[in-house]
CSV table of C-alpha atoms in Angstrom, one decimal:
chain,number,residue,atom,x,y,z
A,1,MET,CA,0.0,0.0,0.0
A,2,PRO,CA,1.5,3.4,-0.9
A,3,LYS,CA,2.8,5.5,1.9
A,4,ARG,CA,1.6,9.0,1.8
A,5,ARG,CA,1.5,12.4,3.6
A,6,PHE,CA,-0.7,15.3,2.9
A,7,ARG,CA,-2.1,18.4,4.6
A,8,SER,CA,-5.7,18.6,3.7
A,9,MET,CA,-8.2,17.1,1.3
A,10,ALA,CA,-7.6,20.0,-1.1
A,11,TYR,CA,-4.0,18.6,-1.7
A,12,MET,CA,-5.0,15.0,-2.1
A,13,PRO,CA,-3.7,13.5,-5.4
A,14,GLU,CA,-6.3,11.5,-7.3
A,15,ALA,CA,-4.6,8.2,-6.6
A,16,GLU,CA,-5.0,8.7,-2.8
A,17,LYS,CA,-8.8,8.2,-3.2
A,18,GLU,CA,-8.3,4.5,-3.8
A,19,ASP,CA,-8.2,3.7,0.0
A,20,ARG,CA,-11.5,2.5,1.3
A,21,VAL,CA,-12.3,4.1,4.7
A,22,LEU,CA,-15.3,3.3,6.9
A,23,ILE,CA,-16.5,5.7,9.5
A,24,CYS,CA,-18.2,3.5,12.1
A,25,ILE,CA,-20.6,5.0,14.7
A,26,PRO,CA,-22.1,2.8,17.5
A,27,ALA,CA,-25.5,4.3,18.5
A,28,PHE,CA,-27.9,3.6,21.4
A,29,ASN,CA,-30.9,5.9,21.9
A,30,GLU,CA,-29.2,8.9,20.1
A,31,SER,CA,-32.1,10.3,18.2
A,32,ALA,CA,-31.5,13.8,19.6
A,33,THR,CA,-28.0,14.0,18.0
A,34,ILE,CA,-27.5,11.4,15.3
A,35,SER,CA,-29.0,13.4,12.4
A,36,ALA,CA,-26.8,16.4,13.0
A,37,VAL,CA,-23.8,14.2,13.5
A,38,LEU,CA,-24.3,12.4,10.2
A,39,ASP,CA,-25.0,15.6,8.3
A,40,SER,CA,-21.8,17.2,9.6
A,41,ILE,CA,-19.8,14.1,8.6
A,42,ILE,CA,-21.3,13.9,5.1
A,43,GLU,CA,-20.2,17.5,4.5
A,44,VAL,CA,-16.5,16.9,5.1
A,45,ILE,CA,-15.7,13.3,3.8
A,46,PRO,CA,-14.5,12.5,0.3
A,47,ALA,CA,-16.1,9.9,-2.0
A,48,ASN,CA,-13.9,7.0,-0.8
A,49,PHE,CA,-15.3,7.3,2.8
A,50,ASP,CA,-18.4,5.4,3.8
A,51,ILE,CA,-20.5,5.7,7.0
A,52,LEU,CA,-21.8,2.8,9.0
A,53,ILE,CA,-24.2,3.2,11.9
A,54,VAL,CA,-24.5,0.2,14.2
A,55,ASP,CA,-27.7,0.7,16.1
A,56,ASP,CA,-27.4,-1.3,19.3
A,57,GLY,CA,-31.1,-2.0,20.0
A,58,SER,CA,-32.2,1.6,20.4
A,59,GLU,CA,-35.7,2.1,21.8
A,60,ASP,CA,-36.1,5.5,20.2
A,61,LEU,CA,-36.0,6.7,16.5
A,62,THR,CA,-32.2,6.4,16.1
A,63,ALA,CA,-32.3,3.5,13.5
A,64,LYS,CA,-35.2,5.1,11.6
A,65,ILE,CA,-33.4,8.4,11.3
A,66,CYS,CA,-30.2,6.7,10.1
A,67,ARG,CA,-32.1,4.7,7.5
A,68,MET,CA,-33.5,7.9,6.0
A,69,LYS,CA,-30.1,9.3,5.4
A,70,ALA,CA,-28.7,8.9,1.9
A,71,ASN,CA,-25.3,7.1,1.6
A,72,VAL,CA,-25.4,5.9,5.3
A,73,LYS,CA,-25.3,2.1,5.9
A,74,THR,CA,-27.2,0.9,9.0
A,75,ILE,CA,-26.9,-2.4,10.9
A,76,GLU,CA,-29.4,-3.0,13.7
A,77,HIS,CA,-29.0,-5.2,16.7
A,78,ILE,CA,-32.3,-6.7,17.7
A,79,PHE,CA,-31.5,-5.9,21.4
A,80,ASN,CA,-28.9,-3.9,23.3
A,81,MET,CA,-25.7,-5.8,23.4
A,82,GLY,CA,-23.3,-3.1,24.6
A,83,TYR,CA,-20.8,-0.6,23.1
A,84,GLY,CA,-18.1,-3.1,22.4
A,85,ALA,CA,-20.5,-5.5,20.7
A,86,ALA,CA,-21.5,-2.7,18.3
A,87,LEU,CA,-17.9,-1.9,17.5
A,88,LYS,CA,-17.2,-5.6,16.8
A,89,THR,CA,-20.1,-5.7,14.4
A,90,ALA,CA,-18.5,-2.8,12.6
A,91,TYR,CA,-15.1,-4.5,12.5
A,92,LYS,CA,-16.6,-7.7,11.0
A,93,TYR,CA,-18.5,-5.6,8.4
A,94,ALA,CA,-15.3,-3.7,7.5
A,95,ALA,CA,-13.3,-7.0,7.3
A,96,ASP,CA,-15.8,-8.7,5.1
A,97,ASN,CA,-16.2,-5.7,2.8
A,98,GLY,CA,-12.6,-5.0,2.0
A,99,TYR,CA,-12.1,-1.7,3.9
A,100,ASP,CA,-8.5,-0.5,4.5
A,101,TYR,CA,-9.2,1.8,7.5
A,102,ILE,CA,-11.8,2.4,10.1
A,103,ILE,CA,-12.4,5.7,11.9
A,104,GLN,CA,-14.7,5.2,14.9
A,105,MET,CA,-16.6,8.0,16.4
A,106,ASP,CA,-19.4,8.5,19.0
A,107,ALA,CA,-23.0,9.3,18.1
A,108,ASP,CA,-23.5,12.0,20.7
A,109,GLY,CA,-21.6,14.7,18.9
A,110,GLN,CA,-18.6,14.8,21.3
A,111,HIS,CA,-16.2,14.0,18.6
A,112,ASP,CA,-15.8,16.9,16.2
A,113,VAL,CA,-15.8,16.0,12.5
A,114,ALA,CA,-12.6,18.0,12.1
A,115,ASN,CA,-10.8,15.0,13.6
A,116,ILE,CA,-11.6,12.7,10.7
A,117,ILE,CA,-9.0,13.8,8.1
A,118,PRO,CA,-6.1,14.2,10.6
A,119,ILE,CA,-6.7,10.7,11.9
A,120,TYR,CA,-6.8,9.4,8.3
A,121,GLN,CA,-3.6,11.3,7.4
A,122,ARG,CA,-1.8,9.9,10.5
A,123,LEU,CA,-2.9,6.3,9.6
A,124,CYS,CA,-1.4,6.9,6.1
A,125,ASP,CA,1.9,8.3,7.4
A,126,ASP,CA,5.3,6.8,6.7
A,127,ASP,CA,5.5,4.8,10.0
A,128,MET,CA,2.1,3.1,9.2
A,129,PRO,CA,0.6,2.9,12.7
A,130,ASP,CA,-2.0,0.3,13.4
A,131,ILE,CA,-4.1,2.4,15.8
A,132,VAL,CA,-4.4,6.2,16.0
A,133,ILE,CA,-6.1,7.5,19.2
A,134,GLY,CA,-7.6,11.0,19.3
A,135,SER,CA,-6.4,12.5,22.6
A,136,ARG,CA,-8.0,15.3,24.7
A,137,PHE,CA,-4.7,15.8,26.6
A,138,LEU,CA,-2.0,16.4,23.9
A,139,LYS,CA,-0.8,19.9,23.1
A,140,GLY,CA,-3.1,21.4,20.5
A,141,ALA,CA,-6.2,19.4,21.6
A,142,GLU,CA,-9.5,21.2,22.4
A,143,SER,CA,-11.8,19.6,24.9
A,144,PHE,CA,-14.1,20.1,27.9
A,145,ALA,CA,-13.3,19.8,31.6
A,146,THR,CA,-12.8,16.1,32.6
A,147,PRO,CA,-14.8,15.0,35.8
A,148,PHE,CA,-12.6,14.4,38.8
A,149,TYR,CA,-13.4,10.7,39.1
A,150,LYS,CA,-12.6,10.2,35.4
A,151,LYS,CA,-9.2,11.9,35.8
A,152,ILE,CA,-8.3,9.4,38.5
A,153,VAL,CA,-9.3,6.5,36.2
A,154,ILE,CA,-7.4,8.0,33.3
A,155,ASN,CA,-4.3,8.6,35.3
A,156,PHE,CA,-4.4,5.1,36.7
A,157,PHE,CA,-4.7,3.5,33.3
A,158,ARG,CA,-2.0,5.7,31.9
A,159,MET,CA,0.4,4.4,34.5
A,160,LEU,CA,-0.8,0.8,34.0
A,161,ILE,CA,-0.2,0.9,30.2
A,162,ARG,CA,3.2,2.5,30.7
A,163,MET,CA,4.3,-0.1,33.2
A,164,THR,CA,3.0,-3.2,31.3
A,165,CYS,CA,3.7,-2.1,27.7
A,166,LYS,CA,6.3,0.7,27.9
A,167,VAL,CA,3.9,2.8,25.8
A,168,LYS,CA,2.9,6.3,26.7
A,169,ILE,CA,-0.8,6.9,26.1
A,170,THR,CA,-2.4,10.1,27.4
A,171,ASP,CA,-6.1,9.3,26.7
A,172,PRO,CA,-6.6,5.5,27.2
A,173,THR,CA,-10.4,5.9,27.4
A,174,SER,CA,-10.9,7.8,24.1
A,175,GLY,CA,-13.4,6.3,21.8
A,176,LEU,CA,-12.1,8.4,18.9
A,177,GLN,CA,-9.8,6.1,17.0
A,178,GLY,CA,-8.5,5.3,13.5
A,179,ILE,CA,-7.7,1.6,12.9
A,180,ARG,CA,-5.7,0.0,10.1
A,181,ARG,CA,-6.9,-3.3,8.6
A,182,SER,CA,-4.1,-5.1,10.3
A,183,ALA,CA,-5.8,-4.3,13.7
A,184,PHE,CA,-9.5,-4.5,12.9
A,185,ILE,CA,-9.0,-7.9,11.2
A,186,HIS,CA,-7.7,-9.1,14.5
A,187,TYR,CA,-10.6,-7.6,16.4
A,188,ALA,CA,-13.1,-9.1,14.0
A,189,ARG,CA,-11.8,-12.7,13.7
A,190,PHE,CA,-9.9,-13.8,16.8
A,191,ASN,CA,-12.3,-13.4,19.7
A,192,ARG,CA,-10.0,-10.9,21.4
A,193,PHE,CA,-12.2,-7.9,21.6
A,194,ALA,CA,-13.9,-6.9,24.9
A,195,ILE,CA,-17.6,-6.4,24.1
A,196,ASP,CA,-18.3,-4.5,27.3
A,197,TYR,CA,-15.8,-1.7,28.0
A,198,PRO,CA,-13.0,-1.8,25.3
A,199,ASP,CA,-10.6,0.8,26.6
A,200,ALA,CA,-7.2,0.4,28.3
A,201,ASN,CA,-7.5,-3.3,28.1
A,202,MET,CA,-7.5,-3.3,24.3
A,203,ILE,CA,-4.6,-0.9,24.2
A,204,ILE,CA,-2.6,-3.2,26.5
A,205,GLN,CA,-3.5,-6.3,24.5
A,206,MET,CA,-2.6,-4.7,21.1
A,207,ALA,CA,0.6,-3.2,22.4
A,208,MET,CA,1.7,-6.6,23.8
A,209,LYS,CA,1.0,-8.2,20.5
A,210,GLY,CA,3.3,-5.7,18.8
A,211,TYR,CA,0.8,-3.4,17.1
A,212,LYS,CA,1.9,0.2,16.7
A,213,ILE,CA,-0.3,2.7,18.7
A,214,VAL,CA,0.0,6.4,18.4
A,215,GLU,CA,-2.0,9.5,19.5
A,216,ILE,CA,-2.8,12.8,17.9
A,217,PRO,CA,-4.5,15.9,19.4
A,218,ALA,CA,-8.3,15.9,19.1
A,219,ILE,CA,-11.2,18.3,19.3
A,220,MET,CA,-14.0,17.1,21.5
A,221,HIS,CA,-17.2,18.7,22.9
A,222,VAL,CA,-19.3,18.3,26.0
A,223,ARG,CA,-22.2,15.9,25.6
A,224,ASN,CA,-25.5,18.0,25.5
A,225,PHE,CA,-28.0,15.1,25.2
A,226,GLY,CA,-28.4,11.6,26.4
A,227,VAL,CA,-26.7,9.7,29.1
A,228,SER,CA,-23.1,8.5,29.2
A,229,MET,CA,-22.5,4.8,29.8
A,230,HIS,CA,-20.3,5.8,32.7
A,231,SER,CA,-22.9,8.1,34.4
A,232,GLY,CA,-24.5,7.4,37.7
A,233,LEU,CA,-23.2,6.4,41.1
A,234,VAL,CA,-22.6,2.7,40.5
A,235,GLU,CA,-21.5,2.6,36.8
A,236,PRO,CA,-18.1,4.3,37.2
A,237,PHE,CA,-17.1,1.8,40.0
A,238,MET,CA,-18.4,-1.2,37.9
A,239,TYR,CA,-16.4,0.1,35.0
A,240,ILE,CA,-13.2,0.2,37.0
A,241,ILE,CA,-13.7,-3.3,38.4
A,242,LYS,CA,-14.5,-4.8,35.0
A,243,MET,CA,-11.6,-3.0,33.4
A,244,MET,CA,-9.2,-4.2,36.0
A,245,LEU,CA,-10.4,-7.8,35.6
A,246,SER,CA,-10.1,-7.5,31.8
A,247,VAL,CA,-6.6,-6.0,32.1
A,248,PHE,CA,-5.5,-8.8,34.4
A,249,VAL,CA,-6.8,-11.5,32.0
A,250,VAL,CA,-5.1,-9.8,29.0
A,251,GLY,CA,-1.9,-9.6,30.9
A,252,LEU,CA,-1.9,-13.2,31.9
A,253,ARG,CA,-2.7,-14.3,28.4
A,254,GLU,CA,-0.3,-12.1,26.5
A,255,MET,CA,2.8,-11.6,28.6
A,256,ASN,CA,4.4,-14.9,27.6
A,257,ARG,CA,3.4,-14.8,23.9
A,258,LYS,CA,5.5,-13.5,21.1
A,259,PRO,CA,3.8,-10.9,18.9
A,260,LYS,CA,2.0,-12.4,15.9
A,261,VAL,CA,1.2,-10.8,12.6
A,262,TYR,CA,-2.4,-11.6,11.5
A,263,TYR,CA,-2.3,-9.4,8.4
A,264,LYS,CA,0.5,-8.4,6.1
A,265,GLU,CA,0.4,-5.2,4.0
A,266,PRO,CA,0.4,-6.0,0.3
A,267,LYS,CA,3.6,-5.6,-1.6
A,268,LYS,CA,4.0,-2.5,-3.6
A,269,LYS,CA,3.5,-2.8,-7.3
A,270,VAL,CA,6.6,-2.0,-9.4
């Protein structure tokens, strides 16, 4: 696959449009925001980008709104299976339909569409990272104030990732990510993706397997509608407990394994 670097879509050579990119958006009861999110994405993406909504058993009009949008693909779970399960459905779809990259975003409008092209550019850069994370905490990022309890969680997982993998990740809970086929093929086919809370545990797993993970500054907004999956009094503590158990299992499973390559980049044509 050609290596490339460019500054904006205005400078993209015609050949660069050959990459197939899937923007995947898990959605659960997001009827208040999903239409505006999709409209803003459609305005900025080029012709080689597709949009996939995975409606995770919504009880409102989310799926109906998505089906009414032209050029938006929609997959519906018949019942709510969880955020990670929705992502895994998207990975399987991308793997089966020959996409080169995935860019995953939230349906609530927190992830600015201005992040899409920089993530794609970074995926296509010379060092060819497998996963690109949009971070709220790097220089140049724009974001909202992080709640105190979440700062504690983020700092803990930063430390854990650095200790176990020797990788510095500033925003281990970010759902804004770009993923190369080498990584989402693994997520889709090898039963190694957490379908509950795929955050720091997945970063640790992929780093241990030798996948290259990098970050870029991101633009994020405060959520104005709906309810976060980490809201409430009990959910944040359950999240921490489940994440710790998952990290422990990942560590035991991967620490003695050598990195494996599940997908090889095609050779360049001469």
